[in-house]
mmCIF file of C-alpha atoms in Angstrom:
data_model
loop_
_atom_site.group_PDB
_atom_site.id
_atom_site.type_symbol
_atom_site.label_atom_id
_atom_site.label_comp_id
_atom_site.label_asym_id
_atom_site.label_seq_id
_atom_site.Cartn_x
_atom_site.Cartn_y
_atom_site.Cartn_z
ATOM 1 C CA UNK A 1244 3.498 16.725 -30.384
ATOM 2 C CA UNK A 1245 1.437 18.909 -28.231
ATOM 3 C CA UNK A 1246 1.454 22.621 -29.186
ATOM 4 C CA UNK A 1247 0.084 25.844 -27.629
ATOM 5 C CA UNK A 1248 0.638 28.883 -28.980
ATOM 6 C CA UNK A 1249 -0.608 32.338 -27.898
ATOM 7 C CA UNK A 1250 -1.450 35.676 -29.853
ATOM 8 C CA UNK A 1251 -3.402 38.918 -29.218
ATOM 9 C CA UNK A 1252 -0.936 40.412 -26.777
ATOM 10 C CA UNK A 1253 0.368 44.163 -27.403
ATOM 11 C CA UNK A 1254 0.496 47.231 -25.466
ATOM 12 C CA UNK A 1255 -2.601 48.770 -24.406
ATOM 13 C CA UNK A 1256 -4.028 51.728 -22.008
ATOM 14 C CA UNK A 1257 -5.881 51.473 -19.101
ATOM 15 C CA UNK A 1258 -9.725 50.752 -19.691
ATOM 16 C CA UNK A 1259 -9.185 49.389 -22.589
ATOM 17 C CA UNK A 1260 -9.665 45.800 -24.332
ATOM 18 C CA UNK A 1261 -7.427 42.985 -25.792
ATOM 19 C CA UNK A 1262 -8.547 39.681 -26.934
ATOM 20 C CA UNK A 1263 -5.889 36.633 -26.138
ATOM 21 C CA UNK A 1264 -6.044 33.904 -28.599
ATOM 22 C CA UNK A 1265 -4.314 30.006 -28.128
ATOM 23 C CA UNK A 1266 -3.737 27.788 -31.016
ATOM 24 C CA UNK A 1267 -3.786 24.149 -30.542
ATOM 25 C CA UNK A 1268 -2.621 20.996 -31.797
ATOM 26 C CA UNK A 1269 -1.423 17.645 -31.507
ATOM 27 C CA UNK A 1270 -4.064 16.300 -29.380
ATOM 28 C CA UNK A 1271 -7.758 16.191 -29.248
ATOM 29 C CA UNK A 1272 -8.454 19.468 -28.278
ATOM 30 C CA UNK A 1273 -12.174 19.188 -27.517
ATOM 31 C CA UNK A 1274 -11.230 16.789 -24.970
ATOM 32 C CA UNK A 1275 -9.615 18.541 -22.229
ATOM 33 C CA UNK A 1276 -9.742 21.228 -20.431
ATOM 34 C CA UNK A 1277 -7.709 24.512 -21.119
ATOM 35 C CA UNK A 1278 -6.373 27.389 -18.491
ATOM 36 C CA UNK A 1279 -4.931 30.846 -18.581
ATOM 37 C CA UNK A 1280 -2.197 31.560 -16.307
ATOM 38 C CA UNK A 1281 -0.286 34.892 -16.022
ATOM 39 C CA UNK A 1282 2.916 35.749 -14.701
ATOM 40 C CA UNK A 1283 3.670 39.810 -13.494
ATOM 41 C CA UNK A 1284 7.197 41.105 -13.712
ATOM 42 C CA UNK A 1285 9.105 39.772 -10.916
ATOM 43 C CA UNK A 1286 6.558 37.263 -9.359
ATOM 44 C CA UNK A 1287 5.122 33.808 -9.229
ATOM 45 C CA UNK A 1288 2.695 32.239 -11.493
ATOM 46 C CA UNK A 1289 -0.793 33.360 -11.015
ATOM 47 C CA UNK A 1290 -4.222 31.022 -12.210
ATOM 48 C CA UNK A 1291 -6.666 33.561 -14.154
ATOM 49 C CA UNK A 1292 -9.335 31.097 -15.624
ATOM 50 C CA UNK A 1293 -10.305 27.525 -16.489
ATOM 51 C CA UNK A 1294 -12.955 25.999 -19.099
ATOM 52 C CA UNK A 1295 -14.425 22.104 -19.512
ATOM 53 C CA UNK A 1296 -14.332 20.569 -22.458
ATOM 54 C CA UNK A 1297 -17.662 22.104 -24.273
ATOM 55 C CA UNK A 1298 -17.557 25.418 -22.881
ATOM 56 C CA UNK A 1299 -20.123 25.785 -20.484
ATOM 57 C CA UNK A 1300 -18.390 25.556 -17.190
ATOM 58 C CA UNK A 1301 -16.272 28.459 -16.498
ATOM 59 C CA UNK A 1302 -13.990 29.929 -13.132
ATOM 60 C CA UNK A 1303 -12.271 32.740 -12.829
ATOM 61 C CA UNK A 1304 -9.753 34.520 -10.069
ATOM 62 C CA UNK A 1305 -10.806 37.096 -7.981
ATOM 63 C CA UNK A 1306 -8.824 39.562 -9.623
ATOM 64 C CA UNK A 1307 -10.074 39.090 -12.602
ATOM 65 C CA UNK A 1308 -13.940 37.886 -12.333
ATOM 66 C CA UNK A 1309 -16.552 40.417 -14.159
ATOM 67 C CA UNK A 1310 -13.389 41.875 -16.260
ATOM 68 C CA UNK A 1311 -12.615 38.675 -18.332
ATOM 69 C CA UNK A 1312 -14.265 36.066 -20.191
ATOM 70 C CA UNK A 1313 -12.674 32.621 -21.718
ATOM 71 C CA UNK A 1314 -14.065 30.519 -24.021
ATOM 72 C CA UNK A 1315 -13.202 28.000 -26.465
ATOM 73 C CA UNK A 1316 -13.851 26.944 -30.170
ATOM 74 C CA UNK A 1317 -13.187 23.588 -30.912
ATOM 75 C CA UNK A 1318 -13.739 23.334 -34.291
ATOM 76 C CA UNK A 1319 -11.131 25.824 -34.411
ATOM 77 C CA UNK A 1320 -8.957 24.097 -31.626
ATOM 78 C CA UNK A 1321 -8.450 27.613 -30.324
ATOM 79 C CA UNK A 1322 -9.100 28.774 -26.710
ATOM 80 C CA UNK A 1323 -10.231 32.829 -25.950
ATOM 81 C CA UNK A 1324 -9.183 35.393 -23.485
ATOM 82 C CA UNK A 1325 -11.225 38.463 -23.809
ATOM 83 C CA UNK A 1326 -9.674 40.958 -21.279
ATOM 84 C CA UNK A 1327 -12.348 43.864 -20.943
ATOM 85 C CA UNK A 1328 -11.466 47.287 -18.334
ATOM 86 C CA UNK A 1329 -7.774 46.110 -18.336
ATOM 87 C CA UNK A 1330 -5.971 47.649 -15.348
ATOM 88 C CA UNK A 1331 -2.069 48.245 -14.793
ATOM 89 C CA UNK A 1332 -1.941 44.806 -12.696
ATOM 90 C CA UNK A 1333 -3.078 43.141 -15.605
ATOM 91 C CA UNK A 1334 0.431 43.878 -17.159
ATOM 92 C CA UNK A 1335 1.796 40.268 -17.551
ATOM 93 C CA UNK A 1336 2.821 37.129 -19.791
ATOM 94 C CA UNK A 1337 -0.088 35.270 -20.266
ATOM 95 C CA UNK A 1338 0.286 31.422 -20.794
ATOM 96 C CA UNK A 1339 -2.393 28.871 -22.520
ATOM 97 C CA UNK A 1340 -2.417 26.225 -20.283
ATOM 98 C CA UNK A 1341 -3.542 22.625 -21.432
ATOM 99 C CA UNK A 1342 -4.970 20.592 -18.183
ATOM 100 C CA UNK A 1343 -5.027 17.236 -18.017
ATOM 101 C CA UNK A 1344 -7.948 14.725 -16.313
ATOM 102 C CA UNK A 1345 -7.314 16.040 -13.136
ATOM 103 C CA UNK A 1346 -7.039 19.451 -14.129
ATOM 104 C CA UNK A 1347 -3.211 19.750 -13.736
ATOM 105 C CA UNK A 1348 -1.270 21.835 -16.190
ATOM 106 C CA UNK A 1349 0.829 19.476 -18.578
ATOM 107 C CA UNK A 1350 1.580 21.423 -21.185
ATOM 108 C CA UNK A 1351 2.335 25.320 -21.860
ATOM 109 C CA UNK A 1352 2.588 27.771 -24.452
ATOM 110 C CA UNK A 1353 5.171 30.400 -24.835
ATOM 111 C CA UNK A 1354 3.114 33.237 -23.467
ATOM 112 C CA UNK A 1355 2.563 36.946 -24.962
ATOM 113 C CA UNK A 1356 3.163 39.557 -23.131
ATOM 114 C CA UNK A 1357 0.119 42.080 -22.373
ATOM 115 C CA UNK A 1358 1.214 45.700 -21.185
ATOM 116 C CA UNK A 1359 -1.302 47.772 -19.278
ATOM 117 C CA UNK A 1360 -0.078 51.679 -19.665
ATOM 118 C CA UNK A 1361 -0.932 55.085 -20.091
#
């Protein structure tokens, strides 16, 4: 079965860096690609960033472009979140995201939960 699973998340002050990791298995990893989506206490889902297949194309929201960088390994099957000048809005769950052909989520991970705070 498909799995996702997230790590990197902790508590961390404002300025400062965390590095999101997503473990994956149960399908051929190098062949799809893989989103980030947050979720902020009490609202909605929010997109943060998308990557192809090999790595080269890359988009980012708004909120986050010039702050954050994803990437992916896929000998490692493991897709990258590195979360640079983190700000108090950046306090959220933060969900790997596996996409399908048309670049619809179809599969989630549990999240881990990223804290912004002085």
């Amino acid at each position: 079965e498909v799995q996702l699973v997230e790590s990197g998340g902790g508590l961390v002050q404002p300025g400062g860096s965390l590095r999101l990791s997503c473990a994956a298995s149960g399908f051929p990893f190098s062949s799809y690609g893989m989103s980030w989506v947050r979720q902020a206490p009490g609202k909605g889902l929010e997109w943060v960033s998308a990557i192809n297949t090999g790595g080269g194309g890359t988009n980012y929201a708004d909120s986050v472009k010039g702050r954050f960088t994803i990437s992916r390994d896929n000998a490692k099957n493991t897709l990258y979140l590195q979360m640079n000048s983190l700000k108090p809005e950046d306090t959220a769950v933060y969900y790997c995201a596996k996409t399908n052909t048309g670049w619809v989520y179809d599969y989630w991970g549990q999240g881990t939960q990223v804290t912004v705070s002085s």
